Coordinates of C-alpha atoms and ligand atoms in Angstrom, one line a residue:
M1 CA -28.1 13.6 -25.3
A2 CA -30.3 11.6 -23.0
K3 CA -29.3 9.4 -19.9
K4 CA -28.4 5.7 -20.3
D5 CA -31.2 3.5 -19.5
I6 CA -29.8 2.2 -16.5
N7 CA -31.8 0.9 -13.2
W8 CA -28.8 3.6 -11.4
S9 CA -29.7 2.3 -7.7
E10 CA -29.3 -1.2 -8.5
L11 CA -25.8 -0.7 -10.0
G12 CA -23.1 -2.7 -7.8
F13 CA -19.3 -1.6 -8.2
G14 CA -18.8 -3.3 -11.3
Y15 CA -17.0 -2.6 -15.0
V16 CA -19.8 -1.5 -17.1
K17 CA -17.9 -0.6 -20.7
T18 CA -18.9 2.9 -21.8
D19 CA -18.6 4.9 -24.9
K20 CA -15.3 6.7 -24.9
R21 CA -11.9 6.5 -23.0
Y22 CA -8.7 8.9 -23.2
V23 CA -5.4 7.6 -24.3
S24 CA -2.2 9.0 -24.3
D25 CA 1.1 7.4 -25.4
F26 CA 4.9 8.0 -24.1
R27 CA 7.5 7.7 -27.1
D28 CA 10.8 9.1 -27.8
G29 CA 10.8 10.9 -24.3
K30 CA 7.8 12.9 -24.7
W31 CA 3.7 12.4 -24.4
D32 CA 1.5 12.5 -27.6
E33 CA -1.3 14.8 -27.8
G34 CA -3.7 12.6 -26.5
R35 CA -7.1 11.3 -28.1
I36 CA -10.7 10.4 -27.3
T37 CA -11.4 6.9 -28.4
D38 CA -14.1 4.3 -28.7
D39 CA -11.5 1.5 -28.5
D40 CA -12.0 -0.1 -25.2
M41 CA -9.0 -2.4 -26.1
I42 CA -5.2 -2.3 -25.5
T43 CA -2.3 -4.4 -27.8
M44 CA 0.6 -4.9 -26.3
S45 CA 3.8 -7.1 -26.7
E46 CA 4.1 -10.2 -25.0
C47 CA 7.3 -9.0 -23.0
A48 CA 5.5 -5.4 -22.0
G49 CA 6.8 -4.0 -18.9
V50 CA 3.7 -4.1 -16.9
L51 CA 3.1 -7.7 -17.8
Q52 CA 6.5 -8.8 -16.3
Y53 CA 7.6 -6.3 -13.4
A54 CA 4.4 -4.8 -12.9
Q55 CA 5.1 -1.1 -13.8
T56 CA 1.9 0.4 -13.3
I57 CA 0.1 3.1 -11.4
F58 CA -3.7 4.5 -11.2
E59 CA -6.1 6.8 -9.6
G60 CA -9.6 6.9 -8.4
L61 CA -12.1 9.6 -8.4
K62 CA -15.3 10.4 -9.2
A63 CA -17.9 12.3 -11.2
Y64 CA -21.3 13.5 -9.9
E65 CA -24.1 15.3 -11.1
T66 CA -25.0 18.3 -8.4
N67 CA -28.4 19.2 -7.4
D68 CA -28.5 22.1 -10.2
G69 CA -27.8 19.7 -13.2
K70 CA -23.9 19.9 -13.5
I71 CA -21.2 17.6 -13.6
V72 CA -18.6 18.0 -11.4
T73 CA -15.5 15.9 -10.0
F74 CA -14.3 16.3 -6.6
R75 CA -10.3 17.7 -6.0
P76 CA -9.2 16.0 -9.5
D77 CA -5.6 18.5 -8.9
L78 CA -4.9 16.2 -5.8
N79 CA -4.9 12.9 -7.6
A80 CA -3.3 14.6 -10.7
E81 CA -0.6 15.5 -7.9
R82 CA -0.5 12.0 -6.5
M83 CA -0.5 10.4 -9.9
M84 CA 3.0 12.4 -10.2
D85 CA 4.2 11.3 -6.9
S86 CA 3.4 7.3 -7.8
A87 CA 4.9 7.8 -11.2
K88 CA 8.3 9.1 -9.8
R89 CA 8.6 6.3 -7.5
L90 CA 8.6 3.7 -10.0
E91 CA 10.6 5.5 -12.7
M92 CA 7.6 6.3 -14.8
P93 CA 7.5 9.5 -16.8
E94 CA 4.7 12.0 -15.0
F95 CA 1.9 12.6 -16.8
P96 CA 1.5 16.6 -16.3
K97 CA -1.2 18.2 -13.7
E98 CA -2.5 20.2 -16.7
R99 CA -2.9 17.3 -19.1
F100 CA -4.7 14.9 -16.4
L101 CA -7.1 17.3 -15.8
D102 CA -7.9 17.9 -19.1
A103 CA -8.1 14.2 -19.8
I104 CA -10.6 13.9 -17.0
R105 CA -12.6 16.7 -18.4
R106 CA -12.7 15.8 -21.7
V107 CA -13.3 11.9 -21.0
V108 CA -16.5 12.7 -18.5
D109 CA -17.6 15.1 -21.2
A110 CA -17.4 12.4 -23.7
N111 CA -19.5 10.2 -21.3
R112 CA -22.3 12.5 -19.9
D113 CA -25.0 10.2 -20.5
W114 CA -23.5 7.6 -18.0
V115 CA -23.2 10.3 -15.5
P116 CA -25.9 9.2 -12.6
P117 CA -28.8 11.7 -12.0
Y118 CA -28.8 13.3 -8.8
G119 CA -30.0 11.7 -6.0
S120 CA -29.7 8.4 -7.4
G121 CA -27.0 7.9 -5.2
A122 CA -25.1 6.0 -7.9
T123 CA -21.8 8.2 -9.6
L124 CA -19.3 7.7 -12.2
Y125 CA -16.0 6.2 -11.3
I126 CA -13.0 7.8 -13.1
R127 CA -10.2 5.8 -13.5
P128 CA -7.0 7.2 -14.8
Y129 CA -3.7 4.7 -15.0
M130 CA -0.5 4.6 -16.3
F131 CA 1.8 1.8 -17.7
G132 CA 4.8 0.2 -19.4
I133 CA 4.2 -1.0 -22.7
N134 CA 7.8 -1.5 -24.4
P135 CA 9.2 -5.2 -24.1
V136 CA 10.9 -5.3 -21.2
I137 CA 13.3 -8.6 -20.3
G138 CA 16.3 -7.2 -18.0
V139 CA 15.0 -5.7 -15.4
K140 CA 14.7 -1.6 -15.9
P141 CA 12.0 1.0 -16.6
A142 CA 9.9 0.8 -19.5
E143 CA 10.9 3.4 -22.2
E144 CA 7.4 3.6 -23.7
Y145 CA 3.9 4.1 -21.7
Q146 CA 0.6 4.8 -22.0
F147 CA -1.7 6.7 -20.4
R148 CA -5.3 6.0 -20.1
T149 CA -8.5 7.3 -18.3
F150 CA -11.9 5.1 -18.7
V151 CA -15.2 5.9 -16.9
T152 CA -17.7 3.2 -15.2
P153 CA -20.9 3.8 -13.7
V154 CA -20.8 2.4 -10.0
G155 CA -24.2 2.1 -7.8
P156 CA -24.7 3.4 -4.3
Y157 CA -22.0 2.5 -2.2
F158 CA -24.3 1.2 0.9
K159 CA -27.9 0.2 -0.4
G160 CA -30.1 1.1 2.8
G161 CA -27.6 2.5 5.1
A162 CA -24.7 2.2 6.2
K163 CA -24.1 -0.7 8.5
P164 CA -20.9 -1.0 10.6
I165 CA -18.6 -4.0 9.5
T166 CA -15.9 -5.8 11.5
V167 CA -12.3 -5.7 10.3
K168 CA -9.5 -8.2 11.7
I169 CA -5.9 -7.1 12.3
S170 CA -4.1 -8.7 9.6
D171 CA -1.0 -11.4 10.0
F172 CA 0.3 -10.1 6.5
D173 CA 2.2 -6.7 6.1
R174 CA 1.1 -4.2 3.0
A175 CA 3.8 -2.0 3.0
A176 CA 7.4 -1.8 4.3
P177 CA 9.0 1.3 6.1
K178 CA 10.6 3.1 2.9
G179 CA 8.5 0.8 0.7
T180 CA 5.8 1.9 -1.3
G181 CA 2.8 1.8 0.6
N182 CA 2.4 5.7 -0.1
I183 CA 1.8 5.5 -3.8
K184 CA -0.9 4.1 -5.5
A185 CA 0.3 1.2 -7.6
G186 CA -0.9 -2.2 -8.7
L187 CA 1.8 -4.0 -7.1
N188 CA 0.0 -2.9 -3.7
Y189 CA -3.0 -4.3 -4.6
A190 CA -1.6 -7.7 -6.1
M191 CA 0.0 -8.7 -2.5
S192 CA -3.2 -7.6 -0.7
L193 CA -5.2 -10.1 -2.4
H194 CA -4.4 -13.3 -0.2
A195 CA -4.7 -11.4 2.6
I196 CA -8.2 -9.8 1.6
V197 CA -9.8 -13.4 0.5
T198 CA -8.6 -14.7 4.0
A199 CA -10.3 -12.4 5.6
H200 CA -13.3 -12.7 3.7
N201 CA -12.9 -16.2 3.7
E202 CA -13.0 -15.8 7.9
G203 CA -16.1 -14.0 7.8
F204 CA -14.4 -10.2 8.3
A205 CA -15.2 -7.3 5.7
E206 CA -11.5 -5.8 5.5
N207 CA -8.1 -6.0 6.7
I208 CA -6.5 -3.3 9.1
Y209 CA -2.3 -3.4 8.4
L210 CA -0.1 -2.7 11.0
D211 CA 3.1 -1.0 10.7
P212 CA 5.7 -3.9 9.9
A213 CA 8.5 -2.9 11.9
S214 CA 6.7 -3.4 15.2
R215 CA 3.4 -4.8 14.6
T216 CA 2.2 -2.4 17.5
K217 CA 0.8 0.6 15.4
I218 CA -2.2 1.0 13.0
E219 CA -1.5 2.0 9.4
E220 CA -4.3 1.3 7.4
T221 CA -6.6 -1.2 5.0
G222 CA -5.8 -2.7 1.8
G223 CA -7.7 -0.1 0.0
A224 CA -8.7 2.7 2.8
N225 CA -7.5 5.2 5.4
I226 CA -8.7 4.9 8.8
L227 CA -9.8 7.6 11.0
F228 CA -11.0 7.4 15.0
I229 CA -12.9 10.2 16.9
D230 CA -11.8 9.8 20.4
N231 CA -14.1 9.9 23.7
D232 CA -13.7 13.9 23.4
G233 CA -15.3 13.9 20.5
N234 CA -12.2 14.8 18.1
V235 CA -10.5 13.3 15.2
V236 CA -7.6 11.1 15.2
I237 CA -6.1 10.5 12.0
P238 CA -3.0 7.6 12.2
K239 CA 0.3 8.9 10.7
S240 CA 2.9 6.7 8.9
D241 CA 5.2 7.4 6.0
S242 CA 4.2 4.2 4.3
I243 CA 0.0 5.4 4.5
L244 CA -1.7 6.4 1.1
P245 CA -2.5 9.5 1.2
S246 CA -6.1 9.7 0.8
I247 CA -8.1 13.0 -0.5
T248 CA -10.7 11.6 1.3
R249 CA -9.3 11.4 4.4
R250 CA -7.3 14.6 3.6
S251 CA -10.8 16.7 2.7
L252 CA -12.5 15.3 6.0
A253 CA -9.7 16.5 8.6
I254 CA -10.3 20.0 7.0
V255 CA -14.1 19.7 7.4
A256 CA -13.8 18.4 10.8
E257 CA -11.8 21.0 11.6
K258 CA -13.7 24.1 9.5
Y259 CA -16.9 23.0 9.2
L260 CA -17.5 21.2 12.5
G261 CA -15.1 22.9 14.8
L262 CA -13.5 19.4 15.8
K263 CA -9.9 19.0 16.8
V264 CA -7.6 16.8 14.6
T265 CA -4.5 15.2 15.4
Q266 CA -2.5 13.2 13.1
R267 CA -0.3 11.1 15.3
E268 CA 1.0 7.3 15.6
V269 CA -1.9 5.2 17.0
F270 CA -1.4 2.0 18.6
L271 CA -3.5 -0.6 18.8
S272 CA -3.5 -0.9 22.3
E273 CA -5.2 2.5 22.5
V274 CA -8.0 0.8 20.5
F275 CA -8.2 -2.0 23.0
E276 CA -7.9 0.7 25.9
G277 CA -11.6 2.1 25.1
N278 CA -9.8 5.6 23.7
F279 CA -12.0 5.7 20.6
R280 CA -15.5 5.8 20.5
E281 CA -16.2 5.8 16.6
C282 CA -14.0 4.6 14.1
G283 CA -14.2 5.1 10.0
L284 CA -12.6 3.6 6.9
C285 CA -12.0 6.6 4.4
G286 CA -11.7 6.7 0.4
T287 CA -13.1 7.5 -2.7
A288 CA -15.5 4.5 -3.0
A289 CA -17.2 4.9 0.0
V290 CA -16.5 8.4 1.2
I291 CA -16.6 7.1 5.2
S292 CA -17.2 3.4 6.2
P293 CA -18.2 2.8 9.4
V294 CA -15.7 0.1 11.9
G295 CA -17.9 -1.4 14.4
R296 CA -16.0 -4.1 15.9
I297 CA -12.1 -4.8 15.6
N298 CA -10.8 -8.2 15.7
D299 CA -7.2 -9.1 16.6
H300 CA -6.8 -12.7 16.6
G301 CA -10.2 -13.9 18.6
K302 CA -9.8 -10.6 21.3
E303 CA -12.7 -8.2 20.2
F304 CA -13.5 -4.9 20.9
T305 CA -16.9 -3.2 19.8
F306 CA -17.0 0.7 19.5
A307 CA -19.3 2.4 21.5
S308 CA -21.0 3.5 18.1
G309 CA -21.8 -0.1 18.1
M310 CA -22.8 -2.2 15.3
D311 CA -26.1 -0.9 14.5
E312 CA -25.8 2.4 12.7
M313 CA -22.9 4.8 11.7
G314 CA -21.3 6.8 14.9
Q315 CA -22.5 10.2 15.4
T316 CA -19.3 12.5 14.6
T317 CA -18.9 10.0 11.4
K318 CA -22.1 10.2 10.6
K319 CA -21.9 14.3 10.2
L320 CA -18.3 14.1 8.8
Y321 CA -20.1 11.9 6.3
E322 CA -23.0 14.2 5.5
T323 CA -21.0 17.1 5.1
L324 CA -18.7 16.0 2.7
T325 CA -21.0 14.2 0.1
G326 CA -23.1 17.4 0.6
I327 CA -20.1 19.3 -0.6
Q328 CA -19.7 17.0 -3.4
M329 CA -23.3 17.2 -4.5
G330 CA -23.5 20.6 -4.3
T331 CA -26.1 21.1 -1.2
V332 CA -23.2 22.3 1.3
E333 CA -20.5 25.3 -0.2
A334 CA -17.8 23.7 -1.0
P335 CA -14.0 25.1 -0.1
E336 CA -12.6 27.2 -2.4
G337 CA -11.3 24.9 -5.6
W338 CA -12.2 21.6 -4.6
I339 CA -15.4 21.2 -7.2
F340 CA -13.8 20.9 -10.6
E341 CA -17.1 21.6 -13.1
I342 CA -17.1 19.3 -16.5
Ligands
PLP401 C1 -7.0 5.1 -3.3 C2 -6.5 4.4 -1.5 C3 -7.1 4.8 -1.0 C4 -8.3 6.5 -0.5 O1 -7.8 7.3 -1.0 P1 -8.6 8.1 -1.9 O2 -8.1 9.6 -2.7 O3 -9.5 9.0 -0.6 O4 -10.1 7.3 -2.8 C5 -6.9 4.6 0.5 N1 -5.8 3.5 0.8 C6 -5.1 3.2 -0.4 C7 -4.0 2.0 -0.1 C8 -5.4 3.5 -1.1 O5 -4.8 3.0 -2.5

């Protein structure tokens, strides 16, 4: 066993085919025992449910090498639970939590050589997903499903430091009030593609979506939750039933309270509050970047620049970032149950 010969710190966020993946099939009302395979290709009917009606859900988490050479993942039990919630909402069979954790353990273990070394800044991204695979032409749930997990090494999210980004208030909506915004389904991303390409063409890094009913409250971006630091240095997190419950954001809330002694409030956040200057820092939270600092928000030409500015991550955001990544990499003691050793 030897690490792959890869220039880890130069890796981007792209798919690199690794050696092994995990597959389990759901047929005749039950999951089979599952297997590790070399085969990265999927053969399915031209009429497979996933191809016709987008019946597919996914998860995303990472494996890290810690400072003492262990390979760990971060709170995978929450990914397992969230995937069960996603499955219920799309009328798919749940992949049991213990099975999910076993799949993560086996697929990471089978690809140990692909786990980037401690200190490289790179990580092993893990992608569990499930989709309807039998032919479906009348609109109804599939009867057969496949659950798969592959891994791919990804480079440091911030090469040469985290530069604050400028985000726009989108003219498109992400999630209807009683829609599917709170589950991790491919369909939420398909419909965000036009909005993100539009934002990029206009020179913005990301879209902030507002609540579609009133278009006054901040929800999240296409793939990350938002948090604010108010002028007293406390954390404010937007609340809405259509926000995807980010594991990073939920963990940061605990880090803020328990490690940094900050007050954390989850409540509706109005866009007008941003322009009134109620917040001095803003960050986007997700597995990929942990926190990506937002320096400026543009609402149809009207701009607000946070006090933290466009040069570096805000002070409090930085402390949150460093504490959480320290917990993940083993240099800061983790709360009970957060680290799952492979
Ligand atoms: C995956 C995802 C996030 C981030 O969730 P994490 O569990 O922190 O990775 C945030 N918003 C959306 C819409 C997502 O799909």
